[in-house]
CSV table of C-alpha atoms in Angstrom, one decimal:
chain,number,residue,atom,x,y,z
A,1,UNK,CA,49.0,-30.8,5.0
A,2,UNK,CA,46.1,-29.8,7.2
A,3,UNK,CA,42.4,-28.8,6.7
A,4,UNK,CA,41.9,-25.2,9.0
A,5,UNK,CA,39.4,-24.5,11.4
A,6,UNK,CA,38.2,-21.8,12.6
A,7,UNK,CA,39.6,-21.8,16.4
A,8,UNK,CA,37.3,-19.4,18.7
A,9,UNK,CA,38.2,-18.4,21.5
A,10,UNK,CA,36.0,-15.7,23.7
A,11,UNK,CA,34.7,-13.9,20.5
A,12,UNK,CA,38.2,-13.8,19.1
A,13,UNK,CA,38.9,-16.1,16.0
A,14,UNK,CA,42.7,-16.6,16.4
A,15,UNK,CA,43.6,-18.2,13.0
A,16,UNK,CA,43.0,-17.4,9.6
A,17,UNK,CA,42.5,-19.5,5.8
A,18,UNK,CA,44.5,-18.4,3.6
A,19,UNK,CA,41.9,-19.3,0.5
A,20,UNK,CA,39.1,-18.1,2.5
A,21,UNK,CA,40.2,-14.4,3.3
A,22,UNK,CA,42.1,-14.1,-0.6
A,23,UNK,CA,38.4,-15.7,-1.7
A,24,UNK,CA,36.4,-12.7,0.6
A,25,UNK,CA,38.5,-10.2,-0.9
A,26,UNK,CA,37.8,-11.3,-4.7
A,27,UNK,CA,33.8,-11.2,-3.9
A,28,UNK,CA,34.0,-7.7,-2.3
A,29,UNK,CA,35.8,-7.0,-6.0
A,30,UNK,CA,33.7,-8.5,-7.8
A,31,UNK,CA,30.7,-7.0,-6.2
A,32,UNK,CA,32.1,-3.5,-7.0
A,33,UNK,CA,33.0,-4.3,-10.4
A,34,UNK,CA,29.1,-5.5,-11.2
A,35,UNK,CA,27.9,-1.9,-9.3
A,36,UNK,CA,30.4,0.0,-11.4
A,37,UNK,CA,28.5,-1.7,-14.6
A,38,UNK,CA,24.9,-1.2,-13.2
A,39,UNK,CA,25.8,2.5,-12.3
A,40,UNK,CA,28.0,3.6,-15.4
A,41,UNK,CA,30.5,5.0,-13.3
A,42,UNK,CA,33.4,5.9,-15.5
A,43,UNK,CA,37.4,6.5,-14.4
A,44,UNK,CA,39.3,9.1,-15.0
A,45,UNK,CA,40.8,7.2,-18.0
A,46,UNK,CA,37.4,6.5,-19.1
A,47,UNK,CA,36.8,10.6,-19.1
A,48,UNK,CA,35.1,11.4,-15.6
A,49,UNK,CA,37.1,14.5,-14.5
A,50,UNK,CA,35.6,13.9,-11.2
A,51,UNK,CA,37.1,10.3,-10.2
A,52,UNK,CA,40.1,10.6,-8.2
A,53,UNK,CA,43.5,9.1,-10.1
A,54,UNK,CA,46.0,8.0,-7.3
A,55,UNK,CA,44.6,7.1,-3.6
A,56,UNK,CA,46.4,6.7,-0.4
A,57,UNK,CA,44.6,4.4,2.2
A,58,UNK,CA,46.1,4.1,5.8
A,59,UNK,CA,44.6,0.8,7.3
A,60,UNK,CA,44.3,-0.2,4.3
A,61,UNK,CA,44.1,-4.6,4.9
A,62,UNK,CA,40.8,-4.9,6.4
A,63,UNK,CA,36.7,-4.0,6.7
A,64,UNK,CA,36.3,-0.3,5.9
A,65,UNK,CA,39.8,0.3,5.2
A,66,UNK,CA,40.1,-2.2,2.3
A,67,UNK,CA,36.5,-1.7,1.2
A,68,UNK,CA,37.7,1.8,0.3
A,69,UNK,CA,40.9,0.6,-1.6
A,70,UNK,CA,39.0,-2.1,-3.6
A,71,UNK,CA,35.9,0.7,-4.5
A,72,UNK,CA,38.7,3.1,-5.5
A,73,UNK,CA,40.7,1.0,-7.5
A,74,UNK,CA,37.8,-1.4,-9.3
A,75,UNK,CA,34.9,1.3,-9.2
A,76,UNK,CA,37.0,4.7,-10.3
A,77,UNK,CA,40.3,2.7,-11.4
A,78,UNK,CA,42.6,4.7,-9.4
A,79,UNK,CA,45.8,3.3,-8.9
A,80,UNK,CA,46.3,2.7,-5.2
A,81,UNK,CA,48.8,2.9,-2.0
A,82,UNK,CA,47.9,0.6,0.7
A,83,UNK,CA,49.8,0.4,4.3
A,84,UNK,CA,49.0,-1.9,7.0
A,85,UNK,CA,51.0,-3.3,9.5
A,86,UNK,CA,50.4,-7.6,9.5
A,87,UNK,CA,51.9,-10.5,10.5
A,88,UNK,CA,53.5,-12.0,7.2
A,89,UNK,CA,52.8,-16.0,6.5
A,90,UNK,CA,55.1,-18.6,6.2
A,91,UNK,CA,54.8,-22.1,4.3
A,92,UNK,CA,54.0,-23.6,8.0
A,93,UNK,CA,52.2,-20.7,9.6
A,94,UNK,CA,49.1,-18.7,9.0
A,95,UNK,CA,49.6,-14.8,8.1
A,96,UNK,CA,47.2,-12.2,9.5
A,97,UNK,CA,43.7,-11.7,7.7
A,98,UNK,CA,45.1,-8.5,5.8
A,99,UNK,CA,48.4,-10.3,4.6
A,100,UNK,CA,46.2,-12.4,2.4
A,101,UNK,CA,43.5,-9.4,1.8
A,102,UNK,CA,46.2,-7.2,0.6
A,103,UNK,CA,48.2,-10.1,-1.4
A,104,UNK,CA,44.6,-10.9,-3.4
A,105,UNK,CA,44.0,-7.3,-4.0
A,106,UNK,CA,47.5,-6.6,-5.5
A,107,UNK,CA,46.8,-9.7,-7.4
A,108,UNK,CA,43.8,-9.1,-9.1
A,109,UNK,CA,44.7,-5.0,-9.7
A,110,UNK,CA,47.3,-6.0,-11.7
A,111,UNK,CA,45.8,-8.2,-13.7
A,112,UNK,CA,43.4,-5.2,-14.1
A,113,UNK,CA,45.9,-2.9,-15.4
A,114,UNK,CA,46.2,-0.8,-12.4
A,115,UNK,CA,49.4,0.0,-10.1
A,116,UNK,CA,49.1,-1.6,-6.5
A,117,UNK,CA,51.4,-1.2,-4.0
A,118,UNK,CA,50.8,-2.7,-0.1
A,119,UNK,CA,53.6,-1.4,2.0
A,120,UNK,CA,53.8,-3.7,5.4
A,121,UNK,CA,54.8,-0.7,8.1
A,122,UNK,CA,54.0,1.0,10.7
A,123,UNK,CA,51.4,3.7,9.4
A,124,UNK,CA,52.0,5.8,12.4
A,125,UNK,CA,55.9,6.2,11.7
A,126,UNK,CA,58.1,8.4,9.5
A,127,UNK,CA,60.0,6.1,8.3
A,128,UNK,CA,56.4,4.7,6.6
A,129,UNK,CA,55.8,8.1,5.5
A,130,UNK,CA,58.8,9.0,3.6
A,131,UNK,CA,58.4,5.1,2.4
A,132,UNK,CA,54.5,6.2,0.8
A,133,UNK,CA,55.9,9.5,-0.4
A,134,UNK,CA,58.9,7.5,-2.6
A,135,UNK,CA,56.4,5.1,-4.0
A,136,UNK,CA,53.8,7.8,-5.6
A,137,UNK,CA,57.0,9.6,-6.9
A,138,UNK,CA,57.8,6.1,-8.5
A,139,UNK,CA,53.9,6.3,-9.8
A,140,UNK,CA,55.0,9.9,-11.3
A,141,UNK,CA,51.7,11.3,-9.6
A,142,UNK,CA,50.2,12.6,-6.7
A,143,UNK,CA,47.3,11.6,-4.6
A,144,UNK,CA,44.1,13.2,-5.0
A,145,UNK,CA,42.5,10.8,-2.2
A,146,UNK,CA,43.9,10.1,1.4
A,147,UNK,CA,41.9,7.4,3.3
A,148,UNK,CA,43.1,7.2,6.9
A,149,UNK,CA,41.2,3.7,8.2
A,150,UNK,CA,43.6,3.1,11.1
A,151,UNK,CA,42.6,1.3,14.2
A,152,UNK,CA,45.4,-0.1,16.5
A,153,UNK,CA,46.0,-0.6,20.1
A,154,UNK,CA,49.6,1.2,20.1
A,155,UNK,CA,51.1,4.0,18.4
A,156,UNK,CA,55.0,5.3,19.0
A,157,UNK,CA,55.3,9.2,18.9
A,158,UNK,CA,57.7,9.8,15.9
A,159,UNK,CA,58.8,12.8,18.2
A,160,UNK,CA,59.3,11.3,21.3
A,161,UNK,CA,59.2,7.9,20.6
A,162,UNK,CA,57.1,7.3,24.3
A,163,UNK,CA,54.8,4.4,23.4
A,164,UNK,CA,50.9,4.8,24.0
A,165,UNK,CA,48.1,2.3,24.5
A,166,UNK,CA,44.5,2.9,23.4
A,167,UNK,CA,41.6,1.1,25.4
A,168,UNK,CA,38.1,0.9,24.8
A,169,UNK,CA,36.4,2.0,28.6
A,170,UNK,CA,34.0,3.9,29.5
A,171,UNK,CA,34.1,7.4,31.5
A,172,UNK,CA,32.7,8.0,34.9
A,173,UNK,CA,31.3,4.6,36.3
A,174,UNK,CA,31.3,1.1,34.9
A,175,UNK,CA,29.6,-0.3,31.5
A,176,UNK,CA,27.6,-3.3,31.9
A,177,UNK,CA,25.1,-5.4,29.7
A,178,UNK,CA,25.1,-8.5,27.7
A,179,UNK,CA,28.0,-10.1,26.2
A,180,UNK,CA,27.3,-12.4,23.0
A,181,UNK,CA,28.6,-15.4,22.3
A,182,UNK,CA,28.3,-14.9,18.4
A,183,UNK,CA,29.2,-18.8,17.9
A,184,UNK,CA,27.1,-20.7,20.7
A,185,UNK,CA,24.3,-17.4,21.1
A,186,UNK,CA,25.2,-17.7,24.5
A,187,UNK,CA,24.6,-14.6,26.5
A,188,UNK,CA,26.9,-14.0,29.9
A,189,UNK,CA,26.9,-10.7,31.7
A,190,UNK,CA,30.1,-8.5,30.9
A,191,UNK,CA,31.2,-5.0,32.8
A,192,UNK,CA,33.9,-2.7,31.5
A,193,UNK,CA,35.5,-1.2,34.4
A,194,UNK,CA,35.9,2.6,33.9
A,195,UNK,CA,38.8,5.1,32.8
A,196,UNK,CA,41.8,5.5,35.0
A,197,UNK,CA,44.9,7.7,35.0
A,198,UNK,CA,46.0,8.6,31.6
A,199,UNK,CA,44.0,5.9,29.7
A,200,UNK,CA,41.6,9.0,28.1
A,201,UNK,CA,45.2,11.1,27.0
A,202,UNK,CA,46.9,8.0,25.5
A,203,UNK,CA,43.6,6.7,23.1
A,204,UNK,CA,43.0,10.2,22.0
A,205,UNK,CA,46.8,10.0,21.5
A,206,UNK,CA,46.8,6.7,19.4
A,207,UNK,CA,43.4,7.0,18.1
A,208,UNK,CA,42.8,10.8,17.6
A,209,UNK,CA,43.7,13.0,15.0
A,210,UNK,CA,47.0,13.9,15.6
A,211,UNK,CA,48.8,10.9,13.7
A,212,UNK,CA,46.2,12.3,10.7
A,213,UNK,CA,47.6,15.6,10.4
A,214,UNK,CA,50.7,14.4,10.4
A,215,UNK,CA,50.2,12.5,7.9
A,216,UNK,CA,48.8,15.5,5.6
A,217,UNK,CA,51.3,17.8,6.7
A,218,UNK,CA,54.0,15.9,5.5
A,219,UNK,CA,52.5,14.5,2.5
A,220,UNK,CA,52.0,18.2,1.6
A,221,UNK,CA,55.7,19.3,2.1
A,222,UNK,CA,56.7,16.5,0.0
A,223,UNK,CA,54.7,18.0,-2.8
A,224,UNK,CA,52.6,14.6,-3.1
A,225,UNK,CA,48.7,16.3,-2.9
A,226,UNK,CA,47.8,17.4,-5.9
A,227,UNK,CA,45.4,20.1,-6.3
A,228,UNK,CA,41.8,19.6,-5.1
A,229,UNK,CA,42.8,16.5,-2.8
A,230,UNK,CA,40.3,14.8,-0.5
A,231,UNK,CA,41.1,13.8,2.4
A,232,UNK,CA,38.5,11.6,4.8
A,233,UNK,CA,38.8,9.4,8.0
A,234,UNK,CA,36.6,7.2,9.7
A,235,UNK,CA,34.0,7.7,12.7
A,236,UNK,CA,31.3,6.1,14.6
A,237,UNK,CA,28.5,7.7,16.4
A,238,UNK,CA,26.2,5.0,17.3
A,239,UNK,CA,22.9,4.4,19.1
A,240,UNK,CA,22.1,5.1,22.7
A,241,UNK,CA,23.0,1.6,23.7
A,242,UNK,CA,26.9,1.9,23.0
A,243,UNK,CA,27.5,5.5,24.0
A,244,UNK,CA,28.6,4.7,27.1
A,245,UNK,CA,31.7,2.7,26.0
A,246,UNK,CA,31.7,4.3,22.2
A,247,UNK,CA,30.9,8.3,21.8
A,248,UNK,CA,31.2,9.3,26.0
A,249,UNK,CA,33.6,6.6,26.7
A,250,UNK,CA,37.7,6.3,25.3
A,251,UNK,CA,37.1,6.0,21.8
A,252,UNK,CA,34.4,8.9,21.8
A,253,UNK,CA,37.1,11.2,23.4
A,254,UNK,CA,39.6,10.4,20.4
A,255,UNK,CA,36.8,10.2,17.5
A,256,UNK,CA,36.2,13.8,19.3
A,257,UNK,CA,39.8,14.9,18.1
A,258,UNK,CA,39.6,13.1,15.1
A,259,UNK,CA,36.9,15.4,14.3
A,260,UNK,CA,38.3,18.6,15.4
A,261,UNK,CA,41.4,18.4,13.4
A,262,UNK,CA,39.4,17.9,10.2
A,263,UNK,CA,38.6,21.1,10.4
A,264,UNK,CA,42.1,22.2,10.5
A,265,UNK,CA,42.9,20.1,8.0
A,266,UNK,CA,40.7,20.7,5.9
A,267,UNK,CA,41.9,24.7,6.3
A,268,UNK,CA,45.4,23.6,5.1
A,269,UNK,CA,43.6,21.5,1.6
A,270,UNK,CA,41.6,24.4,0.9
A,271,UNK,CA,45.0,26.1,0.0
A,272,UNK,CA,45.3,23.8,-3.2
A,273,UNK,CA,41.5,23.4,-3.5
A,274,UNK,CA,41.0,20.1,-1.0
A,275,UNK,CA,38.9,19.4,1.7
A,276,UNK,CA,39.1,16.9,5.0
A,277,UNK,CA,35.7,15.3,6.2
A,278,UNK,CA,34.9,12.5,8.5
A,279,UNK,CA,32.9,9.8,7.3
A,280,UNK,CA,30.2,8.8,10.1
A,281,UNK,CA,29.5,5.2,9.3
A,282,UNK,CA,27.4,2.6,10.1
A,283,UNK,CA,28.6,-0.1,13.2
A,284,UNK,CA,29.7,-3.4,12.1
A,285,UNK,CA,31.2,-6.8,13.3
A,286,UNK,CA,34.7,-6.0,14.1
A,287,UNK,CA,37.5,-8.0,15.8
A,288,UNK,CA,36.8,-5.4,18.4
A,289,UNK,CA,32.9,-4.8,18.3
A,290,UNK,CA,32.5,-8.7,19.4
A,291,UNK,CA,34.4,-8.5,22.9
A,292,UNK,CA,32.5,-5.0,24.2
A,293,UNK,CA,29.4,-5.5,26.4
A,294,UNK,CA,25.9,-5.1,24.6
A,295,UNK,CA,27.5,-4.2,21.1
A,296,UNK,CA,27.3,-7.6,19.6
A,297,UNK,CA,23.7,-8.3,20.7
A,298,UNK,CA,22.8,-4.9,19.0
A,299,UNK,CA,24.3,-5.5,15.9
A,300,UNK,CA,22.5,-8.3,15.8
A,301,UNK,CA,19.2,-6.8,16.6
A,302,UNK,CA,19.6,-3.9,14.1
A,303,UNK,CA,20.9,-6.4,11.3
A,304,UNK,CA,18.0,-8.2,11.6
A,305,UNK,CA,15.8,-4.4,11.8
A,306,UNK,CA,17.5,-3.1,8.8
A,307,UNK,CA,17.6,-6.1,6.1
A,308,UNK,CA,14.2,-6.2,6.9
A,309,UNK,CA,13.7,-3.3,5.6
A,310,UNK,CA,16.0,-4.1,2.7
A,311,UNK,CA,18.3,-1.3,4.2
A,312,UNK,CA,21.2,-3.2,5.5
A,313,UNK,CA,24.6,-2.7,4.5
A,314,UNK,CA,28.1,-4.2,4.9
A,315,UNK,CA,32.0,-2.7,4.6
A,316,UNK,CA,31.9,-3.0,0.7
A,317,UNK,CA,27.7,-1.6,0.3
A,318,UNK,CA,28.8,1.3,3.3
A,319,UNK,CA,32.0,2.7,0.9
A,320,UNK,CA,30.7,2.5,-2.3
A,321,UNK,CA,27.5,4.6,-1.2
A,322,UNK,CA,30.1,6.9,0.1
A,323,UNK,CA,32.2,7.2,-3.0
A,324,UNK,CA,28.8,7.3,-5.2
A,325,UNK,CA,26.7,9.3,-3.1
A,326,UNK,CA,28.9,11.7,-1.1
A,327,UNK,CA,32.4,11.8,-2.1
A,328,UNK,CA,32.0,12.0,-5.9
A,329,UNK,CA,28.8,13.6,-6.8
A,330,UNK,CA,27.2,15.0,-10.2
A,331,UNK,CA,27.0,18.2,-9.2
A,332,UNK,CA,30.7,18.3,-7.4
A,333,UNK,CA,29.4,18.8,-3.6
A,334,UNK,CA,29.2,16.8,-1.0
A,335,UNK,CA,26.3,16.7,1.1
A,336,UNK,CA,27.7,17.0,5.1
A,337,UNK,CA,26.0,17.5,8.1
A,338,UNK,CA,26.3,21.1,10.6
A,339,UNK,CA,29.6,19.8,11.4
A,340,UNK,CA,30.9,18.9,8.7
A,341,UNK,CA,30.4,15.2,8.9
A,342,UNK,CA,29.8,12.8,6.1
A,343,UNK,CA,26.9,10.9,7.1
A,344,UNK,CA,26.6,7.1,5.8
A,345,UNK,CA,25.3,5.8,9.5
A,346,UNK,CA,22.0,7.6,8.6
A,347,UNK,CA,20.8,4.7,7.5
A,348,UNK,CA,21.4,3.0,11.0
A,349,UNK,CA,20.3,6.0,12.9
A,350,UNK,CA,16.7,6.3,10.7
A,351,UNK,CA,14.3,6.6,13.5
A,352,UNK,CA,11.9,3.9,12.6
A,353,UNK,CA,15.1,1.5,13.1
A,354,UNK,CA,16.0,2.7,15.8
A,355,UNK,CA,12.4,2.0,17.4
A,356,UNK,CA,12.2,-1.1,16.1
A,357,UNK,CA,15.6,-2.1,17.9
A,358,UNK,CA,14.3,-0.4,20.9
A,359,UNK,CA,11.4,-2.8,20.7
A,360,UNK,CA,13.3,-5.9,20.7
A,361,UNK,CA,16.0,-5.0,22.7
A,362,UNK,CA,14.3,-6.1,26.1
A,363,UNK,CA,13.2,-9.0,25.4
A,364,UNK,CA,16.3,-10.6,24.2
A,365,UNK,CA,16.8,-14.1,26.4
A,366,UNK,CA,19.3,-17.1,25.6
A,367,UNK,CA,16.9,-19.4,24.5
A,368,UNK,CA,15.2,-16.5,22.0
A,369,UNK,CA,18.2,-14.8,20.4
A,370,UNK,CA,18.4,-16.5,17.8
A,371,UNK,CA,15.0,-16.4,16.9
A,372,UNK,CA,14.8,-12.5,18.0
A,373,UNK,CA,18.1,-11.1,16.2
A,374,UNK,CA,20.7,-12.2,13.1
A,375,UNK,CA,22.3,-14.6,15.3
A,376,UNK,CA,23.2,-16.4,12.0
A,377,UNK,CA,24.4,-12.9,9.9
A,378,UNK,CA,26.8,-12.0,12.8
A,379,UNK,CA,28.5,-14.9,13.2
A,380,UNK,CA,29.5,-15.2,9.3
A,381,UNK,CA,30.4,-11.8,9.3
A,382,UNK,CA,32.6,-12.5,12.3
A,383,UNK,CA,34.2,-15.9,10.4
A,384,UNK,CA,34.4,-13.9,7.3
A,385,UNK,CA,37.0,-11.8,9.0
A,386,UNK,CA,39.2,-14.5,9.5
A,387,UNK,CA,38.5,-16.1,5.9
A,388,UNK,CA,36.3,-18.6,7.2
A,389,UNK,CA,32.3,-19.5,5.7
A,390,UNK,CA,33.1,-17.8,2.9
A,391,UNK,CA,31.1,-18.5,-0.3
A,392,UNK,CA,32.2,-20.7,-2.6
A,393,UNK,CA,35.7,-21.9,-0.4
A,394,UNK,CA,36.1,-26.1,-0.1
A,395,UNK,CA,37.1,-25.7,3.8
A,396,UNK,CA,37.8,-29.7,3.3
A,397,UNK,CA,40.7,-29.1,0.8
A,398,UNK,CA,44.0,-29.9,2.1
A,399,UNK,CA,45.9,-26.5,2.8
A,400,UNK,CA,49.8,-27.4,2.1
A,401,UNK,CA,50.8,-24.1,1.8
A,402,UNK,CA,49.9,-20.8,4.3
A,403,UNK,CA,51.2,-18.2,1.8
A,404,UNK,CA,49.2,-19.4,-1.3
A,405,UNK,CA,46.0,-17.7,-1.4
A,406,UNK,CA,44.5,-20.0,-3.9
């Protein structure tokens, strides 16, 4: 019997509560169930030929990836395939964040009538492929949406089976700037050294578009798309503050890829009447966003700029704007920009917030930060990752066992 804390260590929260992250997961439901309500959306059993049916999404445990499962499944009432690789709990020993996210989801669809399946694989393998493609056939459908929300430091070529590493660095010359402390508001100075040998190749490798395609390709062989299927993966642009290590640096070269393949993908959907898009979307506290020079202290600064203006948004607000306001439209189109992009970071990007941010930026010091950006907003998003300062958890109840979520 224990009570868990969250244990910290350099902006990376290495435990997880079981109750806590099964606890964020049912409010993120909840919350789209009441938006469904307030907005009237209607399923497809409910008579709205628009809403997709049977949804795929890759990645599917955690932040966008599982915002986009839960707003599919409780907002549309599609039935839903989730894969994500995690580290499974024991009685004794915690599970990873999305073992309990994906165990509370499957929970509360079924009890909502709608089929759930979480597969725990490998997304970038075959094996997980043929594994998806035998689970819709069990469904007796075929997907009309494909969410690919994958974000992993590795990825095994099915082909050649050479392993390759993705790193977030720069290009050119060094990164520097302030590193954030999001649980003491400590500020140190932190420098990403730049890009070296193959480290550009091997993150467009894991993190480009490639493993996408794939993914499409085969899914379409095995007869699983059904005509008119979406398809949509996830990007970030950003401000001028995290280009350097974001859009010019490693990841920027692979979102790059990501982005050209779209269009090739979305040449192959138009076939049965689909389309491919990337999603641009807003930047949020990740497990990665927290250990990168200067990208915590901005998100702090713009959280503060934005739900000022009553213009802020988290994982759950970001996909269901997307699904509402892009994806599934009155009139049937969806509004892009000139390259195709869905844009839901336009909100971020809005000039006046941008200036605002610009303002403050400068004059953030350790003894003002607190004072001068959300100090308070980032850290509970950063616990909430990890199932910690969630509302309406007793984090003094014993926890006897790590795989009960409640």
């Amino acid at each position: 019997m224990s009570i868990i804390k969250p244990m910290v260590r350099s902006n990376i929260c290495i435990n997880a509560h079981p109750i806590g992250c099964a606890k964020d997961t049912q409010n993120q439901i909840d919350w789209v169930v009441a938006q469904k309500a307030k907005k009237g959306i209607k399923s497809a059993k409910e008579g709205n030929a628009k809403a997709p049916k049977t949804v795929l999404v890759l990645g599917c445990s955690t932040g966008y990836g599982l915002a986009s499962r839960i707003t599919a499944a409780f907002e549309y009432g599609a039935d839903t395939i989730g894969v994500s690789f995690e580290k499974e709990a024991s009685e004794k020993k915690a599970g990873t964040p999305g073992w309990y996210n994906n165990k509370a989801f499957d929970k509360a669809a079924v009890k909502a009538g709608l089929k759930s399946v979480s597969l725990n694989m490998d997304a970038y393998s075959d094996e997980c492929r043929q594994a998806v493609i035998e689970e819709v056939k069990k469904f007796g459908a075929k997907f009309d949406l494909v969410v690919y929300s994958l974000a992993s430091p590795v990825r095994t070529d099915p082909d050649t089976k050479v392993m390759y590493r993705s790193v977030l660095k720069p290009v050119g010359k060094s990164f520097g700037g302030h590193a954030l402390d999001v649980m003491t508001g400590k500020l140190t100075f932190m420098e990403a050294q730049p890009a070296e040998g193959d480290d550009i190749a091997n993150t467009v490798k894991v993190m480009g578009g490639e493993d996408w395609e794939r993914w499409i390709k085969q899914l379409s062989e095995a007869d699983v798309l059904a005509d008119g299927c979406v398809t949509v993966a996830y990007s970030y642009i950003g401000p001028k503050y995290s280009h350097a290590v974001y859009r010019d640096g490693t990841i920027g070269a692979a979102k790059k890829d990501l982005e050209a393949r779209a269009h090739t993908i979305d040449a192959q959907l138009k076939k049965i009447g689909g389309a491919a898009y990337v999603s641009v979307n807003k930047g949020l506290i990740t497990r990665s966003s927290s250990v990168i020079p200067v990208i915590a202290e901005y998100l702090g600064c713009l959280f503060k700029v934005m739900k000022a203006k009553g213009t802020h948004e988290g994982c759950k607000e970001q996909i269901e704007r997307l699904f509402t306001e892009r994806l599934y439209t009155a009139d049937g189109k969806v509004p892009v920009d000139e390259e195709n992009r869905i844009r839901i970071d336009d909100w971020e990007l809005d000039p006046a917030v941008q200036a605002e941010v610009d303002k403050i930026m400068p004059k953030i010091t350790e003894e003002n930060v607190a004072e001068l950006i959300d100090l308070a907003g980032v850290r509970k998003d950063f616990l909430n990752i990890n199932g910690f300062d969630v509302d309406g958890v007793d984090y003094e109840k014993d926890v006897t066992d790590m795989t009960a979520i409640e």
